Tab-separated table of C-alpha atoms in Angstrom:
chain	number	residue	atom	x	y	z
R	1	MET	CA	93.506	85.722	87.937
R	2	ARG	CA	91.023	87.648	89.868
R	3	MET	CA	92.066	90.227	92.137
R	4	SER	CA	89.455	92.143	93.285
R	5	LEU	CA	90.624	95.549	94.516
R	6	ALA	CA	88.652	93.707	96.667
R	7	LEU	CA	89.387	93.561	100.117
R	8	ALA	CA	89.582	90.460	102.358
R	9	LEU	CA	86.685	91.832	103.696
R	10	ALA	CA	83.980	90.115	101.864
R	11	LEU	CA	81.679	91.810	104.145
R	12	SER	CA	82.050	95.042	102.447
R	13	THR	CA	80.038	93.543	99.431
R	14	GLY	CA	77.208	93.110	101.691
R	15	VAL	CA	77.332	96.246	103.289
R	16	LEU	CA	77.827	98.678	100.123
R	17	GLY	CA	74.946	97.283	97.910
R	18	ALA	CA	73.405	94.147	99.189
R	19	PRO	CA	70.071	92.601	97.594
R	20	ALA	CA	67.102	91.942	99.731
R	21	PRO	CA	67.147	88.572	101.509
R	22	ALA	CA	65.500	85.532	99.740
R	23	ALA	CA	61.937	85.005	100.574
R	24	ASP	CA	62.755	82.037	103.216
R	25	THR	CA	64.856	84.692	105.027
R	26	LYS	CA	62.581	87.647	104.907
R	27	PRO	CA	62.375	88.914	108.540
R	28	SER	CA	59.049	88.732	110.172
R	29	ALA	CA	57.774	91.436	112.739
R	30	THR	CA	57.201	90.094	116.362
R	31	LYS	CA	55.235	92.505	118.539
R	32	ASP	CA	55.045	92.727	122.312
R	33	SER	CA	53.068	95.278	124.297
R	34	SER	CA	55.941	97.861	123.895
R	35	THR	CA	57.721	97.699	120.747
R	36	THR	CA	58.388	95.772	117.593
R	37	ILE	CA	61.629	94.034	116.632
R	38	PHE	CA	62.971	91.909	113.559
R	39	SER	CA	63.606	88.428	113.721
R	40	SER	CA	65.475	86.628	110.791
R	41	LYS	CA	66.884	83.198	109.815
R	42	SER	CA	69.968	84.965	108.672
R	43	ALA	CA	73.181	84.280	110.553
R	44	GLY	CA	73.932	87.317	112.766
R	45	PRO	CA	73.690	88.165	116.633
R	46	SER	CA	70.413	88.511	118.062
R	47	PRO	CA	69.361	92.000	119.147
R	48	THR	CA	67.535	90.873	122.065
R	49	THR	CA	70.439	88.823	123.493
R	50	ASP	CA	73.626	90.740	122.682
R	51	SER	CA	73.456	94.243	124.111
R	52	LEU	CA	76.408	95.210	122.150
R	53	TYR	CA	74.320	95.407	118.956
R	54	PRO	CA	71.677	98.106	118.230
R	55	SER	CA	68.339	96.715	117.472
R	56	PRO	CA	68.118	96.584	113.442
R	57	THR	CA	65.823	98.838	111.557
R	58	VAL	CA	66.142	96.898	108.182
R	59	PRO	CA	66.715	93.226	107.164
R	60	TYR	CA	70.260	91.864	107.600
R	61	ALA	CA	72.539	92.080	104.324
R	62	SER	CA	72.247	89.160	102.255
R	63	GLU	CA	75.223	86.544	102.851
R	64	ASP	CA	75.316	85.574	99.213
R	65	LEU	CA	79.004	85.414	98.164
R	66	ASN	CA	78.454	86.214	94.499
R	67	GLU	CA	81.053	83.971	93.399
R	68	SER	CA	82.721	84.577	89.779
R	69	TYR	CA	81.440	82.378	86.952
R	70	LEU	CA	84.882	82.503	85.305
R	71	ASP	CA	85.682	78.971	85.769
R	72	LYS	CA	82.150	77.865	85.074
R	73	PHE	CA	81.834	79.506	81.626
R	74	GLN	CA	85.151	77.884	80.413
R	75	ASN	CA	83.426	74.668	80.830
R	76	GLU	CA	80.092	75.250	79.600
R	77	LEU	CA	77.989	77.706	77.346
R	78	PRO	CA	77.896	81.145	79.319
R	79	GLU	CA	74.362	82.049	80.016
R	80	PRO	CA	72.937	85.273	81.861
R	81	ILE	CA	71.479	83.415	84.802
R	82	ARG	CA	72.387	83.800	88.506
R	83	GLY	CA	70.508	81.868	90.968
R	84	SER	CA	66.751	81.734	90.017
R	85	ARG	CA	66.982	85.135	87.873
R	86	GLY	CA	67.729	85.403	84.168
R	87	ALA	CA	67.305	82.886	81.190
R	88	ASN	CA	69.370	81.537	78.473
R	89	ILE	CA	70.386	83.397	75.168
R	90	LEU	CA	68.271	82.386	72.181
R	91	GLY	CA	69.685	84.614	69.628
R	92	PRO	CA	73.551	85.147	68.311
R	93	GLN	CA	76.177	85.026	71.093
R	94	ASN	CA	79.900	85.916	71.161
R	95	VAL	CA	80.767	83.092	73.405
R	96	GLU	CA	84.487	83.996	73.902
R	97	LEU	CA	83.568	87.667	74.985
R	98	ASP	CA	80.998	86.369	77.326
R	99	ARG	CA	83.526	83.977	78.840
R	100	GLN	CA	86.068	86.790	79.386
R	101	ASN	CA	83.379	89.034	80.992
R	102	PRO	CA	81.273	86.425	83.227
R	103	ASP	CA	80.188	89.451	85.724
R	104	ILE	CA	79.037	91.514	82.733
R	105	LEU	CA	76.852	88.622	81.377
R	106	ALA	CA	75.919	87.402	84.901
R	107	PRO	CA	76.380	90.245	87.354
R	108	PRO	CA	76.550	89.849	91.074
R	109	THR	CA	73.646	90.611	93.040
R	110	THR	CA	75.502	93.472	94.515
R	111	ASP	CA	75.633	95.518	91.276
R	112	SER	CA	73.175	98.385	91.360
R	113	GLY	CA	72.221	101.388	89.406
R	114	SER	CA	74.591	102.572	86.539
R	115	VAL	CA	78.370	103.052	86.319
R	116	GLU	CA	80.156	104.130	83.096
R	117	ASN	CA	82.365	101.557	81.526
R	118	VAL	CA	85.665	101.441	83.195
R	119	LYS	CA	87.145	98.692	80.875
R	120	TRP	CA	89.144	98.745	77.610
R	121	PRO	CA	91.140	95.760	76.140
R	122	PHE	CA	94.141	97.023	74.190
R	123	SER	CA	93.256	94.211	71.863
R	124	LEU	CA	90.666	96.503	70.287
R	125	SER	CA	93.073	99.577	69.824
R	126	HIS	CA	94.612	100.205	66.500
R	127	ASN	CA	98.458	99.190	66.630
R	128	ARG	CA	100.978	101.457	65.350
R	129	ILE	CA	103.684	99.220	63.911
R	130	GLN	CA	107.382	100.705	63.343
R	131	ASP	CA	111.036	99.710	63.030
R	132	GLY	CA	112.065	98.615	66.440
R	133	GLY	CA	108.654	98.040	68.012
R	134	TRP	CA	104.861	98.870	68.186
R	135	ALA	CA	102.514	100.856	70.326
R	136	ARG	CA	98.720	101.036	70.794
R	137	GLN	CA	96.733	103.465	72.960
R	138	GLN	CA	93.424	103.944	75.173
R	139	ASN	CA	91.946	107.526	75.384
R	140	VAL	CA	88.900	109.232	75.763
R	141	HIS	CA	87.714	108.044	72.286
R	142	SER	CA	87.783	104.402	73.414
R	143	MET	CA	86.808	104.958	77.274
R	144	PRO	CA	85.188	108.327	77.549
R	145	ILE	CA	85.205	108.285	81.438
R	146	ALA	CA	89.027	108.307	81.376
R	147	THR	CA	89.309	112.273	80.959
R	148	THR	CA	92.430	112.723	83.191
R	149	ILE	CA	94.840	109.996	82.000
R	150	ALA	CA	95.466	107.768	79.053
R	151	GLY	CA	97.292	104.485	78.347
R	152	VAL	CA	99.742	103.135	75.973
R	153	ASN	CA	100.808	99.460	75.486
R	154	MET	CA	104.115	99.480	73.790
R	155	ARG	CA	106.920	97.295	72.901
R	156	LEU	CA	110.428	98.327	71.999
R	157	LYS	CA	113.035	95.882	70.949
R	158	ALA	CA	116.272	95.953	72.936
R	159	GLY	CA	118.269	98.850	72.138
R	160	THR	CA	115.075	100.820	70.600
R	161	MET	CA	114.355	104.500	71.602
R	162	ARG	CA	111.143	106.102	71.770
R	163	LEU	CA	111.190	109.591	70.779
R	164	GLY	CA	109.075	112.174	68.879
R	165	ILE	CA	110.151	115.512	67.843
R	166	PRO	CA	108.368	117.618	65.404
R	167	TYR	CA	110.843	119.417	63.068
R	168	PRO	CA	109.429	121.425	60.147
R	169	GLN	CA	112.580	121.757	58.061
R	170	GLY	CA	111.736	125.118	56.662
R	171	SER	CA	111.964	126.381	60.198
R	172	LEU	CA	115.155	124.759	61.197
R	173	GLU	CA	117.773	126.670	59.342
R	174	PRO	CA	116.489	130.316	60.255
R	175	GLU	CA	116.044	129.288	63.824
R	176	LEU	CA	119.711	127.861	64.049
R	177	GLN	CA	121.509	130.425	61.552
R	178	GLY	CA	125.239	130.675	62.087
R	179	GLN	CA	125.584	127.451	63.540
R	180	CYS	CA	127.559	124.515	61.557
R	181	LEU	CA	124.638	122.266	61.123
R	182	SER	CA	123.216	120.710	58.141
R	183	PHE	CA	119.661	119.602	57.590
R	184	ASP	CA	119.884	117.906	54.223
R	185	HIS	CA	119.569	114.396	55.446
R	186	ILE	CA	116.849	114.674	58.135
R	187	PRO	CA	113.964	112.441	57.897
R	188	ASP	CA	110.709	113.629	56.355
R	189	ARG	CA	108.452	112.421	59.161
R	190	GLU	CA	108.556	111.822	62.798
R	191	LEU	CA	110.454	108.407	63.446
R	192	TYR	CA	108.677	107.723	66.667
R	193	MET	CA	110.954	104.644	67.298
R	194	ILE	CA	114.375	104.570	66.605
R	195	PRO	CA	116.881	101.552	66.727
R	196	LEU	CA	120.122	102.594	68.564
R	197	ARG	CA	123.572	101.023	68.397
R	198	TYR	CA	123.915	100.878	72.037
R	199	ARG	CA	121.960	100.020	75.163
R	200	ARG	CA	121.741	101.764	78.514
R	201	VAL	CA	120.708	99.795	81.777
R	202	LEU	CA	118.885	101.733	84.492
R	203	PRO	CA	119.404	100.204	88.136
R	204	LYS	CA	116.111	99.328	89.766
R	205	LYS	CA	114.577	101.723	92.189
R	206	LYS	CA	113.105	100.199	95.536
R	207	GLY	CA	109.907	101.706	96.563
R	208	SER	CA	107.715	101.069	99.727
R	209	THR	CA	105.919	97.826	100.248
R	210	PRO	CA	102.580	98.053	101.922
R	211	ARG	CA	101.481	94.556	102.800
R	212	SER	CA	98.051	92.796	103.855
R	213	SER	CA	96.687	89.588	104.068
R	214	GLY	CA	96.501	88.045	100.398
R	215	TRP	CA	98.159	90.911	98.722
R	216	ASN	CA	101.080	93.401	98.656
R	217	SER	CA	102.093	96.468	96.579
R	218	GLN	CA	105.296	98.303	96.016
R	219	VAL	CA	104.969	102.035	95.562
R	220	VAL	CA	107.149	104.378	93.637
R	221	ASP	CA	106.284	108.228	93.533
R	222	SER	CA	108.128	111.530	94.147
R	223	ARG	CA	108.978	110.455	97.790
R	224	THR	CA	111.241	107.771	96.490
R	225	PHE	CA	111.766	109.000	92.777
R	226	LYS	CA	112.299	112.678	93.171
R	227	VAL	CA	111.977	113.602	89.504
R	228	SER	CA	108.500	111.920	89.467
R	229	LYS	CA	106.438	115.161	89.982
R	230	THR	CA	103.327	114.209	87.843
R	231	ILE	CA	102.977	110.480	88.016
R	232	ALA	CA	103.036	107.959	90.891
R	233	LEU	CA	102.883	104.128	90.382
R	234	ALA	CA	102.096	100.864	92.528
R	235	GLU	CA	102.706	97.470	91.461
R	236	VAL	CA	100.227	95.329	93.040
R	237	THR	CA	100.386	91.527	93.605
R	238	VAL	CA	97.274	89.439	94.894
R	239	GLU	CA	97.517	85.614	95.697
R	240	VAL	CA	95.152	83.131	94.478
R	241	GLY	CA	91.829	83.633	96.330
R	242	GLY	CA	93.022	86.783	97.666
R	243	MET	CA	91.723	90.395	97.574
R	244	ARG	CA	92.899	94.007	97.251
R	245	GLU	CA	90.944	95.495	100.224
R	246	LEU	CA	87.827	97.874	99.550
R	247	HIS	CA	89.525	101.273	98.996
R	248	TRP	CA	89.445	104.537	97.176
R	249	HIS	CA	91.880	107.204	96.012
R	250	PRO	CA	90.988	110.859	97.172
R	251	THR	CA	92.378	112.958	94.449
R	252	GLN	CA	93.441	110.905	91.422
R	253	PRO	CA	91.982	108.374	88.997
R	254	GLU	CA	93.521	104.728	88.634
R	255	CYS	CA	94.455	102.480	85.811
R	256	GLU	CA	94.252	98.845	86.463
R	257	GLY	CA	94.711	95.412	84.807
R	258	ASN	CA	93.975	91.761	85.227
R	259	ALA	CA	91.199	91.644	87.737
R	260	ARG	CA	87.565	91.107	88.902
R	261	ILE	CA	86.820	94.813	90.072
R	262	THR	CA	83.634	96.318	91.545
R	263	VAL	CA	83.527	99.916	91.520
R	264	PHE	CA	81.148	101.724	93.747
R	265	ALA	CA	79.837	105.264	92.618
R	266	ALA	CA	77.810	107.693	94.584
R	267	GLU	CA	74.077	106.976	95.685
R	268	GLY	CA	74.116	103.208	95.644
R	269	ASN	CA	75.576	102.689	92.130
R	270	ALA	CA	78.025	99.803	91.642
R	271	ARG	CA	79.155	97.673	88.736
R	272	THR	CA	81.554	94.765	88.352
R	273	PHE	CA	84.040	94.236	85.543
R	274	ASN	CA	86.241	91.381	84.615
R	275	TYR	CA	90.031	92.108	83.555
R	276	GLN	CA	92.444	89.780	81.536
R	277	PRO	CA	96.171	90.218	80.497
R	278	GLY	CA	96.071	93.241	77.945
R	279	ASP	CA	93.099	95.047	79.468
R	280	ILE	CA	93.270	98.447	81.080
R	281	GLY	CA	90.861	100.089	83.397
R	282	TYR	CA	89.954	103.417	84.823
R	283	VAL	CA	88.592	104.320	88.396
R	284	PRO	CA	87.622	107.873	88.938
R	285	PRO	CA	88.814	109.677	92.181
R	286	SER	CA	86.838	108.833	95.326
R	287	PHE	CA	85.050	105.869	93.798
R	288	GLY	CA	85.403	102.954	96.099
R	289	HIS	CA	86.559	99.752	94.439
R	290	TYR	CA	88.033	96.317	95.333
R	291	VAL	CA	90.121	93.814	93.219
R	292	GLU	CA	89.678	90.076	93.799
R	293	ASN	CA	92.013	87.414	92.303
R	294	ILE	CA	89.445	84.818	90.910
R	295	GLY	CA	92.223	82.867	88.832
R	296	ASN	CA	94.460	79.844	89.666
R	297	THR	CA	97.601	82.050	89.331
R	298	THR	CA	99.148	85.160	91.218
R	299	LEU	CA	97.505	88.302	89.802
R	300	LYS	CA	99.887	91.290	89.063
R	301	LEU	CA	98.675	94.783	88.060
R	302	LEU	CA	99.918	98.182	87.819
R	303	GLU	CA	98.033	101.104	89.440
R	304	ILE	CA	99.174	104.485	87.799
R	305	PHE	CA	98.254	107.951	88.996
R	306	ASN	CA	98.442	111.469	87.478
R	307	SER	CA	100.053	112.695	90.885
R	308	ASP	CA	103.200	113.184	92.459
R	309	LYS	CA	102.177	110.976	95.696
R	310	TYR	CA	100.385	107.680	95.980
R	311	GLU	CA	97.292	107.987	98.226
R	312	ASP	CA	94.741	105.629	99.123
R	313	ILE	CA	91.942	105.302	101.989
R	314	SER	CA	90.813	101.771	102.810
R	315	LEU	CA	87.481	100.933	104.195
R	316	ASN	CA	89.074	99.645	107.515
R	317	GLN	CA	90.824	103.098	107.941
R	318	TRP	CA	87.841	105.085	107.148
R	319	LEU	CA	85.567	103.052	109.438
R	320	ALA	CA	88.166	103.240	112.259
R	321	LEU	CA	88.149	107.189	112.064
R	322	THR	CA	84.446	107.314	112.105
R	323	PRO	CA	82.886	107.790	115.605
R	324	PRO	CA	82.243	104.360	116.756
R	325	ASP	CA	78.633	105.175	117.613
R	326	MET	CA	78.001	106.149	113.991
R	327	VAL	CA	79.608	102.834	112.689
R	328	LYS	CA	77.471	100.660	115.263
R	329	ALA	CA	74.247	102.374	114.141
R	330	HIS	CA	74.752	102.021	110.482
R	331	LEU	CA	76.499	98.647	110.273
R	332	GLN	CA	75.406	96.670	113.466
R	333	LEU	CA	78.897	96.024	114.413
R	334	SER	CA	79.770	95.177	118.109
R	335	ASP	CA	82.137	97.200	120.154
R	336	ASP	CA	84.690	94.257	119.955
R	337	THR	CA	84.603	94.419	116.086
R	338	ILE	CA	85.072	98.217	116.161
R	339	SER	CA	87.952	98.203	118.358
R	340	LYS	CA	89.980	95.918	116.165
R	341	LEU	CA	89.596	98.443	113.141
R	342	GLN	CA	92.996	99.852	112.227
R	343	LYS	CA	93.596	103.574	111.675
């Protein structure tokens, strides 16, 4: 399952962190009496024949697809080799971990600079086992970058209640003096999980459903669930081979699961992480990211925000709201392509 908060715009990976072209595609300068232009074997419009494109000032971005090695590493020994770069491992190796994290072992060429770790597997979190269920958590101790939101992976048996109320017995009776209550049989500790004798079923709340090619999401926030003033949620589904478009959240961080995700920070820093069932991730506010489904089944994940409203900005929308001349000058896009961007 690979869902790249990735957009069906494979172009984005080339635009935001592309490597230099291979030697056989290196542009050569061709001079005439008045100017210098670039020529290249890379696919793309010729600046001398298509007046819609401005003349390039740097080589074209690489067209390397940077495919994930997830399937490849399941069938052979994982090695930190991509193309002509890297070498095999001569020392000890945790093969299972390397198979789960192919884009850490053999990162795509679009990775650049440094990005803090944004992945944590709940399998490494200490588990709290109680009558009626269990719970394990992720916080800043396990993922230091996640300073504004934490995650809990919890299982409650049917009819179990999760409740935590601190009650020092010595302070209860003075506080409730005059009331006919007895505290002789209260527990000596927090119960945390309590099996109940009855169950309550809540109706399903329908949220908005943004859709795009290869993926869709269902959003629930304060606009559809009025009492939710501090949390918003999106259930995202990405089909096999699909991609959650490149986007970012302007004000809130994000928790993710089950995907290949590339996170773009400032100043050309980018890093790719792999997610499997049971993993949790954190994307800081305004960090661009895409999710790609690189598996053989539909990818499903929850995006959770410490906010009353769900907000995101896609690369498509950002470019559409940018003056066309600036887009053309930076990305060498034609007027026809720019006109198809959606606000």
